[in-house]
Coordinates of N, CA and C and ligand atoms in Angstrom, one line a residue:
X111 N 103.6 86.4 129.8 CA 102.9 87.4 129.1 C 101.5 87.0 128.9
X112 N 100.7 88.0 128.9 CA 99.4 87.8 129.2 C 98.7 88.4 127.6
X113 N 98.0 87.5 126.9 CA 97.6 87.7 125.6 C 96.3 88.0 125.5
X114 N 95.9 88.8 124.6 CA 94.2 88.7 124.7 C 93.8 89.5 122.7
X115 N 93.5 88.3 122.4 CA 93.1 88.8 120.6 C 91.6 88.8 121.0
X116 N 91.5 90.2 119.9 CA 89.6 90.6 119.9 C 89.6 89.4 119.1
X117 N 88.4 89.4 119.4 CA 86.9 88.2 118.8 C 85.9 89.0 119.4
X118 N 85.6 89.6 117.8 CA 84.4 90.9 117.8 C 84.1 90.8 116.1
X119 N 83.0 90.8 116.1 CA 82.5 91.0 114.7 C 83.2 92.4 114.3
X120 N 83.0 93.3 115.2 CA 83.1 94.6 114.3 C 85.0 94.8 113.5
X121 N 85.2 94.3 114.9 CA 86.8 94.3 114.1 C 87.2 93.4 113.6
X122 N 86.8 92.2 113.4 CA 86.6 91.2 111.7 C 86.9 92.2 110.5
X123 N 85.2 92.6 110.8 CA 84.4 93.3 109.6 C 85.7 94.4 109.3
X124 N 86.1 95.5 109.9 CA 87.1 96.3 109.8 C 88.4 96.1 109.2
X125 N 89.1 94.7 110.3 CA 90.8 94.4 109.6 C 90.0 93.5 108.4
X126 N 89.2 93.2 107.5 CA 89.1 92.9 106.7 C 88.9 93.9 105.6
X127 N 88.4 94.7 105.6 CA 88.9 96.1 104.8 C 90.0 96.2 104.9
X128 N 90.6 96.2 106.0 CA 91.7 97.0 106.1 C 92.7 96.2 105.3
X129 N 92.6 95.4 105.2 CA 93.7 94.3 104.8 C 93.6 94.1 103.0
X130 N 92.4 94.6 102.4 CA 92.3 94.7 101.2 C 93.1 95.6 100.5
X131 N 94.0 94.8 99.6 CA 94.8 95.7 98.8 C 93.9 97.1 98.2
X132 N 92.7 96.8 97.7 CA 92.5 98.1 97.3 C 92.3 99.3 98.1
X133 N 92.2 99.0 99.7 CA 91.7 100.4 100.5 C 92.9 101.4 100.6
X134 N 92.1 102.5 100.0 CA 93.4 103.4 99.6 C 93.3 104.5 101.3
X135 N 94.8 104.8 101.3 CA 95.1 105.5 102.8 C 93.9 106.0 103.5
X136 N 93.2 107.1 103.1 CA 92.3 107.7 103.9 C 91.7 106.9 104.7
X137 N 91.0 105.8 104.1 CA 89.9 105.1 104.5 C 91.0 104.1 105.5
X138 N 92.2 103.3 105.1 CA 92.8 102.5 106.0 C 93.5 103.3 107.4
X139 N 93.6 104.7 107.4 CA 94.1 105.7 108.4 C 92.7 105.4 109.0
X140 N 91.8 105.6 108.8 CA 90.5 105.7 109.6 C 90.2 104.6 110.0
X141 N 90.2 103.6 109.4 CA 90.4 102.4 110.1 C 90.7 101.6 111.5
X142 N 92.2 102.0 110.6 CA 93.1 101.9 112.0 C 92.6 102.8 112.9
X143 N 92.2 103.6 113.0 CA 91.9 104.6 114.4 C 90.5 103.9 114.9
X144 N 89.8 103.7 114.5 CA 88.6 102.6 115.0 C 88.9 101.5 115.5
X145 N 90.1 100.8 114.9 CA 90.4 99.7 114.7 C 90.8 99.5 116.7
X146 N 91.7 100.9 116.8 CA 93.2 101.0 117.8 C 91.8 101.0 119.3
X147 N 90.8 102.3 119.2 CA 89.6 102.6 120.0 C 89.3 100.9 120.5
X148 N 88.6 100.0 119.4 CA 88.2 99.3 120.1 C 89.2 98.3 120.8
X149 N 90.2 98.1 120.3 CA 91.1 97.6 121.0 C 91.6 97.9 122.5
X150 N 91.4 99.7 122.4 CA 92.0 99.9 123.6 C 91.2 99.9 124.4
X151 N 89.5 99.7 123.9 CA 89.1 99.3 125.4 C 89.4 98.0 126.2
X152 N 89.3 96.7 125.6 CA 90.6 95.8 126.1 C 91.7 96.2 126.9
X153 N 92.4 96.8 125.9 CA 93.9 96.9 126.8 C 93.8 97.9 128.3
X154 N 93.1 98.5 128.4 CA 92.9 99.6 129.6 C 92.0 99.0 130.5
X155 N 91.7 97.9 130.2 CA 90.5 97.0 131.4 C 91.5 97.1 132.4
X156 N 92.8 96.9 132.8 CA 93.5 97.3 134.4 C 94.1 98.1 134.2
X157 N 93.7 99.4 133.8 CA 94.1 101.1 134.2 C 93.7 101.0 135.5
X158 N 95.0 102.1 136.4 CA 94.7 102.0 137.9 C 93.6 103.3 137.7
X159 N 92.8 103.6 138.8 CA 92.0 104.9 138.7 C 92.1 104.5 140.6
X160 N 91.6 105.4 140.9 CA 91.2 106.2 142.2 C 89.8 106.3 142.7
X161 N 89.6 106.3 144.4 CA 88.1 107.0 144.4 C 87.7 108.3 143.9
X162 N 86.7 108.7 143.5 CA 86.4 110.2 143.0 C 85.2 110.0 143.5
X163 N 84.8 111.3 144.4 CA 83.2 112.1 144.3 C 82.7 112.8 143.9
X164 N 81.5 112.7 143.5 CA 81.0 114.3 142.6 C 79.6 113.9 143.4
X165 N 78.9 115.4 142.7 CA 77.4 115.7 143.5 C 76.4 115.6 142.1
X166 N 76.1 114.4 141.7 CA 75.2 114.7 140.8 C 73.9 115.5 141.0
X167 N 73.1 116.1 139.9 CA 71.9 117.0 140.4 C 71.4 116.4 141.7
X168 N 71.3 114.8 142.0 CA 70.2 114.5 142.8 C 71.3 113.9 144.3
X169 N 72.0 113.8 144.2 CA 72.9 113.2 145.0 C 74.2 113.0 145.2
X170 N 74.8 112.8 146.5 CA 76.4 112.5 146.3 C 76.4 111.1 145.5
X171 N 77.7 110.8 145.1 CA 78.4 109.7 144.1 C 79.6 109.6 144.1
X172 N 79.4 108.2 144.8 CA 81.3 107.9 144.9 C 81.5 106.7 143.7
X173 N 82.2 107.9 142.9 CA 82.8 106.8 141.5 C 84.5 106.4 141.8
X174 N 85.0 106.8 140.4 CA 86.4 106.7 140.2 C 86.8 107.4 139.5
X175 N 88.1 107.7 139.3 CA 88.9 108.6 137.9 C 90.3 107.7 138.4
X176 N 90.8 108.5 136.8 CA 92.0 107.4 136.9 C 93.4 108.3 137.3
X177 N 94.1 107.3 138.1 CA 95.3 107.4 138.9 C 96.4 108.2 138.5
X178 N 96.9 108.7 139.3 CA 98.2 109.8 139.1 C 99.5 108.8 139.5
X179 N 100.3 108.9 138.5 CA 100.5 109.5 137.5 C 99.9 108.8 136.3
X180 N 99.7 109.6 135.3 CA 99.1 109.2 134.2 C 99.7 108.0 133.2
X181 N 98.6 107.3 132.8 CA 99.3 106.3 131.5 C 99.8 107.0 130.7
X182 N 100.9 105.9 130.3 CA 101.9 107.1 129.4 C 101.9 106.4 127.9
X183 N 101.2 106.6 126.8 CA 100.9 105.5 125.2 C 102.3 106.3 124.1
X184 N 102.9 105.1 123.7 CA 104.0 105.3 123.3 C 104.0 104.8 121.4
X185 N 103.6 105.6 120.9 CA 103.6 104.8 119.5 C 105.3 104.7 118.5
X186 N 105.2 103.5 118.1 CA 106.5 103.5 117.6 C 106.5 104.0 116.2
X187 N 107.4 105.2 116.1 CA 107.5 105.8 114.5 C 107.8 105.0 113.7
X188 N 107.4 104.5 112.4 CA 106.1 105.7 112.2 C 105.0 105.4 112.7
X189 N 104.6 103.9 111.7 CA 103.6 103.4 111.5 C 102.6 103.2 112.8
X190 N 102.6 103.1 113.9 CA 101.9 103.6 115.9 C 101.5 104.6 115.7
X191 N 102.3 105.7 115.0 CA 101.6 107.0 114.9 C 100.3 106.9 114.2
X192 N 100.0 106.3 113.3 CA 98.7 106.0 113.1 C 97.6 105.4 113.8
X193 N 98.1 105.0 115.0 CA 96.8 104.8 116.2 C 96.9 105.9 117.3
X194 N 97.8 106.2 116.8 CA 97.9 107.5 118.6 C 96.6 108.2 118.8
X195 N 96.0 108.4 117.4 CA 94.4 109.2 117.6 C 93.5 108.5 118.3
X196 N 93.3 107.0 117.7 CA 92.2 105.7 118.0 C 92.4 105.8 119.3
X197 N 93.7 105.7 120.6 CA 93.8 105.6 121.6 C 93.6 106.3 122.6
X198 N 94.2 107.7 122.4 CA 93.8 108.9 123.2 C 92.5 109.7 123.1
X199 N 91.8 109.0 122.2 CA 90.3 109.3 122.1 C 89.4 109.0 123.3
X200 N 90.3 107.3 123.2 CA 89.2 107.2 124.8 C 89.9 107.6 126.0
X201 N 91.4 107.4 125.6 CA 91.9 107.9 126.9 C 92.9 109.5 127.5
X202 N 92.1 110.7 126.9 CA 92.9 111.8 126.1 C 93.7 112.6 127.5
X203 N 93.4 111.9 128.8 CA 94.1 112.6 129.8 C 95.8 112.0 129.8
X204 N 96.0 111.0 128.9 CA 97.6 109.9 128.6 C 98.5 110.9 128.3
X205 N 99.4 110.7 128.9 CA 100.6 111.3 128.3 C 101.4 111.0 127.2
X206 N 101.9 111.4 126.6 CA 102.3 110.4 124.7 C 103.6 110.4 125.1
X207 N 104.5 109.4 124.6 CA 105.9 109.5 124.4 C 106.4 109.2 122.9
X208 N 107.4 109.5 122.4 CA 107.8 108.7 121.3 C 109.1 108.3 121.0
X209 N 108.9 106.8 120.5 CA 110.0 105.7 120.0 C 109.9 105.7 118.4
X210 N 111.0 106.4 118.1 CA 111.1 105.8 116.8 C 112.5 104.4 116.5
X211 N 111.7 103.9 115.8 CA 112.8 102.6 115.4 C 112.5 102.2 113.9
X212 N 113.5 101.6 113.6 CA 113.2 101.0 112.5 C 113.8 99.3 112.1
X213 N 113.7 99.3 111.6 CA 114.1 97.7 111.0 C 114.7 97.7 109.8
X214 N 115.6 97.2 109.8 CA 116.6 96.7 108.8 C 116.2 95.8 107.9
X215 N 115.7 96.3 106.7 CA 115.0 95.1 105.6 C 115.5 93.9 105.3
X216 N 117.2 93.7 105.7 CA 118.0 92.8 105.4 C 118.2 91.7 106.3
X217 N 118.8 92.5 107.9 CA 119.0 91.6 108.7 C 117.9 91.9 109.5
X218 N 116.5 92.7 109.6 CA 115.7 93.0 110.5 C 115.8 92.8 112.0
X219 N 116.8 93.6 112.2 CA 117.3 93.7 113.4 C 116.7 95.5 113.7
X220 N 116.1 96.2 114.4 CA 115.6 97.1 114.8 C 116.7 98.0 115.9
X221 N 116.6 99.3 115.4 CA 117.3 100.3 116.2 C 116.5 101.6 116.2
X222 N 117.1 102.4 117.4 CA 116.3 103.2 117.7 C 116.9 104.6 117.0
X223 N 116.3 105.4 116.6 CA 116.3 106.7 115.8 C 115.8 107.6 116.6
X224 N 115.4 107.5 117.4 CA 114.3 108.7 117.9 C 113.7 108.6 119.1
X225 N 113.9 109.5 120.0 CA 112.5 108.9 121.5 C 112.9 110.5 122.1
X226 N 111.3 110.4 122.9 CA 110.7 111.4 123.8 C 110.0 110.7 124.0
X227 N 110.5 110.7 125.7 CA 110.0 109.8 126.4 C 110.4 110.6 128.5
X228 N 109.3 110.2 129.2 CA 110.0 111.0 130.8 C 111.0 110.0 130.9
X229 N 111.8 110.6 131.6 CA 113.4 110.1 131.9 C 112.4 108.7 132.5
X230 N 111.6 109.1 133.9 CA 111.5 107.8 134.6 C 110.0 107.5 134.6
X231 N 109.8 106.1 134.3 CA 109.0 105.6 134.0 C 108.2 104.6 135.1
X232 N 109.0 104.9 136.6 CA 108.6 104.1 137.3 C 107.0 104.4 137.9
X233 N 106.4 103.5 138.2 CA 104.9 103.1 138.5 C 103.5 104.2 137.1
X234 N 104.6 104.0 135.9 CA 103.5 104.2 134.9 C 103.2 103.2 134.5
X235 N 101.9 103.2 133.9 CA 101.6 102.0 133.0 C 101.6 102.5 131.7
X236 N 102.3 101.7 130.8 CA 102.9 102.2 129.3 C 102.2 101.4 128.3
X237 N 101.6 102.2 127.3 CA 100.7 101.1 126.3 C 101.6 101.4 124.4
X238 N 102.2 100.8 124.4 CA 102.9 100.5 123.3 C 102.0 100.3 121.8
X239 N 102.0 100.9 120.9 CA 101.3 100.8 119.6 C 102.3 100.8 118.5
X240 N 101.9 99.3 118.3 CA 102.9 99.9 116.9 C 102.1 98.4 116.2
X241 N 101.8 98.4 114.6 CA 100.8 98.1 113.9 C 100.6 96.3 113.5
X242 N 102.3 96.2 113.5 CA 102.5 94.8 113.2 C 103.5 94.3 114.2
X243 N 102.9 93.2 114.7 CA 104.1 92.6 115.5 C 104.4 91.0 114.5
X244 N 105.8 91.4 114.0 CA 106.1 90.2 112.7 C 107.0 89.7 113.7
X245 N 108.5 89.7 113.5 CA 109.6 89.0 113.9 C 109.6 89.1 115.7
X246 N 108.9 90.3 116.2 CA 108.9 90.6 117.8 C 110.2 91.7 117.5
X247 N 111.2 91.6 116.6 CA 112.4 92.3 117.3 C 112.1 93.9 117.2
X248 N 111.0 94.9 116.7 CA 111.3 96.2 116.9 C 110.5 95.8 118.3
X249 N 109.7 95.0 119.1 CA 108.7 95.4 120.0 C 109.6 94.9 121.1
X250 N 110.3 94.3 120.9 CA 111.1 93.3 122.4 C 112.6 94.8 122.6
X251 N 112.7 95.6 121.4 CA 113.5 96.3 121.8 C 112.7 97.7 122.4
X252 N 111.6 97.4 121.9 CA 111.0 99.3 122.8 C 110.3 98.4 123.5
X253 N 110.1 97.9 124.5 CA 110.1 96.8 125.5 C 111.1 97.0 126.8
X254 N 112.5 96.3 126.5 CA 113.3 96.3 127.0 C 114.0 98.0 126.9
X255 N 113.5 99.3 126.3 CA 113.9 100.3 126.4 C 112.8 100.9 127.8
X256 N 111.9 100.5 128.0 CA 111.1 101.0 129.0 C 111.0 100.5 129.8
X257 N 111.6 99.4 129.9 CA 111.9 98.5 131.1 C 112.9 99.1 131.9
X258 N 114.4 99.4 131.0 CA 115.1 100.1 131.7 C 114.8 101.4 131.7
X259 N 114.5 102.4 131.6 CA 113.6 103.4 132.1 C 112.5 103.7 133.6
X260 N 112.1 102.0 133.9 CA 111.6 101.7 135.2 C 110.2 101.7 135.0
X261 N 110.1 101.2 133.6 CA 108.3 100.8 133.6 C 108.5 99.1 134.3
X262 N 106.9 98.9 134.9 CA 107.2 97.6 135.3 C 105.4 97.1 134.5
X263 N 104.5 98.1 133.7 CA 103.4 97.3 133.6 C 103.6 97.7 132.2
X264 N 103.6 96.8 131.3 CA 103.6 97.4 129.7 C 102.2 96.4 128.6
X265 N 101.5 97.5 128.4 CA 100.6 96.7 127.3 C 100.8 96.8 126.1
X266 N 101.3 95.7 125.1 CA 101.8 96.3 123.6 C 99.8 95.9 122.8
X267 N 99.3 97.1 122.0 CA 98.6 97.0 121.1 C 99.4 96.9 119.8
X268 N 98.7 95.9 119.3 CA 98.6 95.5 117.6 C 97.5 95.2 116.7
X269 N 97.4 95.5 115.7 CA 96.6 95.7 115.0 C 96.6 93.9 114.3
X270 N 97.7 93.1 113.6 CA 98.0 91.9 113.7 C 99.1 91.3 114.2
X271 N 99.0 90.3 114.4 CA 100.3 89.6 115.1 C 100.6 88.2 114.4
X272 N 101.9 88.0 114.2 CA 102.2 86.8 113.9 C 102.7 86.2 114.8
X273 N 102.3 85.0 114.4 CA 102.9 83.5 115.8 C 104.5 83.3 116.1
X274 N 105.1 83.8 115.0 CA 106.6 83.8 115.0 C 107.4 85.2 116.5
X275 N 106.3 86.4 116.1 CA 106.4 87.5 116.9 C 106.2 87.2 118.6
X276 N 104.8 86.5 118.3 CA 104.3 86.5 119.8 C 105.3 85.1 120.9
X277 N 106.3 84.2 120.3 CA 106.8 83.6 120.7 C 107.9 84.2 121.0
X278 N 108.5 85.1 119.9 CA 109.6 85.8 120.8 C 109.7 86.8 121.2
X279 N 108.6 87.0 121.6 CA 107.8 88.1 123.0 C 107.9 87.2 124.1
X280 N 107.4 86.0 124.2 CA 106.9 85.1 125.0 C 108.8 84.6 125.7
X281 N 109.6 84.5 124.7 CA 111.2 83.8 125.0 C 111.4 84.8 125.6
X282 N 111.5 86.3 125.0 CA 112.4 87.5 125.5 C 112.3 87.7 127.3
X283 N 110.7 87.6 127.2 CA 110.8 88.2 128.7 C 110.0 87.2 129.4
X284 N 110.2 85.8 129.2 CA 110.2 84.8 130.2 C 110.8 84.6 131.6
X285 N 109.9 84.7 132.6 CA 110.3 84.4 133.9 C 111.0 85.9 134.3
X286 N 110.5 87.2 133.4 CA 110.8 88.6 134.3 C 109.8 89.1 135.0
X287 N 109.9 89.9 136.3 CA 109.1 90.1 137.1 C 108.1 91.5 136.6
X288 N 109.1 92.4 135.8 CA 107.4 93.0 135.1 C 106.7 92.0 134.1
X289 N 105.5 92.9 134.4 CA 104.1 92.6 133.7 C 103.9 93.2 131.8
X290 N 104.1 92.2 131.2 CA 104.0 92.4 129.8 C 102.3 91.6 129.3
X291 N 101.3 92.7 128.5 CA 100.4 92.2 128.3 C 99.8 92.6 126.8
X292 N 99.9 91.4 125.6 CA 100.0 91.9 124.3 C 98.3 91.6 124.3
X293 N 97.6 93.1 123.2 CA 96.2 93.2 122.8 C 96.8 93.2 121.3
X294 N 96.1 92.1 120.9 CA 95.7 92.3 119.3 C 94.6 92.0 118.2
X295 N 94.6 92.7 117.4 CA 93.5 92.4 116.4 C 93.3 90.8 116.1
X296 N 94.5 90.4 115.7 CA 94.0 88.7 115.1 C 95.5 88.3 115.0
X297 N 95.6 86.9 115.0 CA 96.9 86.6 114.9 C 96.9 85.8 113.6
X298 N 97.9 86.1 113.0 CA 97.6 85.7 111.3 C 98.5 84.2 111.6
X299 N 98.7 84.1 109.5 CA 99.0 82.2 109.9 C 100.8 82.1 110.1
X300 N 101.4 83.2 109.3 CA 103.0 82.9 109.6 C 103.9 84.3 108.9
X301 N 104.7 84.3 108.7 CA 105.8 85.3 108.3 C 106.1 84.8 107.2
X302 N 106.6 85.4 105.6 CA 107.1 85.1 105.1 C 108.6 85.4 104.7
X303 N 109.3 85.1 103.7 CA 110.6 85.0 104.0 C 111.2 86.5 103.7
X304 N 110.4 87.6 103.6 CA 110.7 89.3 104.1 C 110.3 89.5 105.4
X305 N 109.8 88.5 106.1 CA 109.5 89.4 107.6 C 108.3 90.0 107.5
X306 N 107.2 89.5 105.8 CA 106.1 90.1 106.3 C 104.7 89.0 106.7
X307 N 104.3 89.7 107.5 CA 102.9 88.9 108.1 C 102.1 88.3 106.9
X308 N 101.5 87.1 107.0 CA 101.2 86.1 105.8 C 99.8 86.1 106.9
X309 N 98.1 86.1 106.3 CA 97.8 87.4 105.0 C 98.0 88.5 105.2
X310 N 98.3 89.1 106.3 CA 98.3 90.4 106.6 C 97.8 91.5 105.9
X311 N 98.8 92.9 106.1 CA 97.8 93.7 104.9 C 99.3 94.8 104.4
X312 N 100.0 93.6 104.8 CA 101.3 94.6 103.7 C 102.1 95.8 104.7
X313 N 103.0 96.8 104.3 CA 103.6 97.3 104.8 C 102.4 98.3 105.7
X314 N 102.3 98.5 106.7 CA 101.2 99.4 107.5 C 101.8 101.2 107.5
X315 N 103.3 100.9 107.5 CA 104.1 102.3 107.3 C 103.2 102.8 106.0
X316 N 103.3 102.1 105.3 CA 103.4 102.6 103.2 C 101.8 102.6 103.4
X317 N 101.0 101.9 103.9 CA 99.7 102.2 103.4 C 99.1 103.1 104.4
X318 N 99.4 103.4 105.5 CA 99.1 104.8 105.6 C 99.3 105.7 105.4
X319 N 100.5 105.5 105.2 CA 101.4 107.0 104.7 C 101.9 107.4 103.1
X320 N 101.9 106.2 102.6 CA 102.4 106.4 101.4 C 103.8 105.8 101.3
X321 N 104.3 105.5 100.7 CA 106.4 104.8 100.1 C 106.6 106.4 100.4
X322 N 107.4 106.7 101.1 CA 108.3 107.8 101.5 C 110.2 107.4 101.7
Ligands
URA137 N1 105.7 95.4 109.2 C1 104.6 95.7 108.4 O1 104.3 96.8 108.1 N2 104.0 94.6 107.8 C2 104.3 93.3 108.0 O2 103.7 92.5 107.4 C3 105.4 93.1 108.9 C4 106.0 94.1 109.5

């Protein structure tokens, strides 16, 4: 698995708001959508594209555009849904899918509730959002749900990651022949004994959305 955490002032400056108990939803929703943007320019550095020509006013121009079939960005309900904007901003020709899952506060074991998703996923590249990667187990399961589906290139975006997570990312799909490549904001220092990211910034569902 191929890892790559920003080291960018601006998204310092950012997940450090964001992480402040006091930033109330509005401002932490907008955030994260800044937050997801810069990130996904990162994660989309090996989007396939194509040759393209155009006639600018003064001359021909052989550029690029990007490849058919389209990237397909998959946020996991809920809390992904709060980057789906940040991401298709830069990339708005993507097709969206959706996973919902959730986690079990007790035994945090993750199941799936929900998906719209194309039946087949073979030679898409699939970019996964979902906010916190703590334990790894909702991400190794919408992972292993798009794998068998027939994805073989998957980029998971995160906003933070714990060390606990990114190792059992790292066990789950050791020595498999697709390509898994995690983008994240910062990797914090550990999990505590709820499964939540230690400093993190607390439940990412509830503070964008509200305790529902
Ligand atoms: N999910 C969250 O929303 N926050 C955490 O710290 C861990 C998992």
């Amino acid at each position: 698995m191929k890892i790559h955490i920003a080291e960018h002032p601006l998204i310092g400056h950012k997940l450090t708001v964001l992480r402040d108990k006091n930033t109330h939803s509005p401002t932490f929703r907008q955030l994260t959508e800044e937050i997801v943007t810069l990130l996904a320019y990162e994660a989309t550095r090996e989007v396939k594209t194509v040759p393209a020509t155009v006639i600018t006013p003064v001359a021909l121009y052989e550029g690029i555009e990007l490849a058919e079939p389209r990237p397909v960005v998959v946020p996991i309900l809920r809390a992904g849904l709060g980057m789906l904007e940040g991401m298709v901003r830069l990339m708005p020709t993507a097709e969206v899918g959706l996973l919902g899952m959730v986690r079990d506060h007790v035994t945090l074991q993750a199941s799936t509730y929900a998906n719209r998703l194309p039946e087949n996923l073979k030679g898409r590249q699939c970019y996964i959002l979902d906010p916190m990667l703590a334990t790894g187990g909702t991400l190794i399961a919408a992972v292993e749900y798009l794998f068998e589906k027939g994805a073989t290139e998957i980029t998971i975006i995160t906003i933070l990651s714990a060390p606990e997570g990114i190792a059992a990312l790292q066990e789950a799909f050791a020595g498999k022949d697709q390509q898994i490549t995690l983008v994240t904001g910062a990797v914090d220092t550990k999990l505590n004994e709820h499964g939540y990211i230690v400093p993190g910034l607390g439940d990412a569902g509830d503070r964008l959305y509200g305790v529902v």
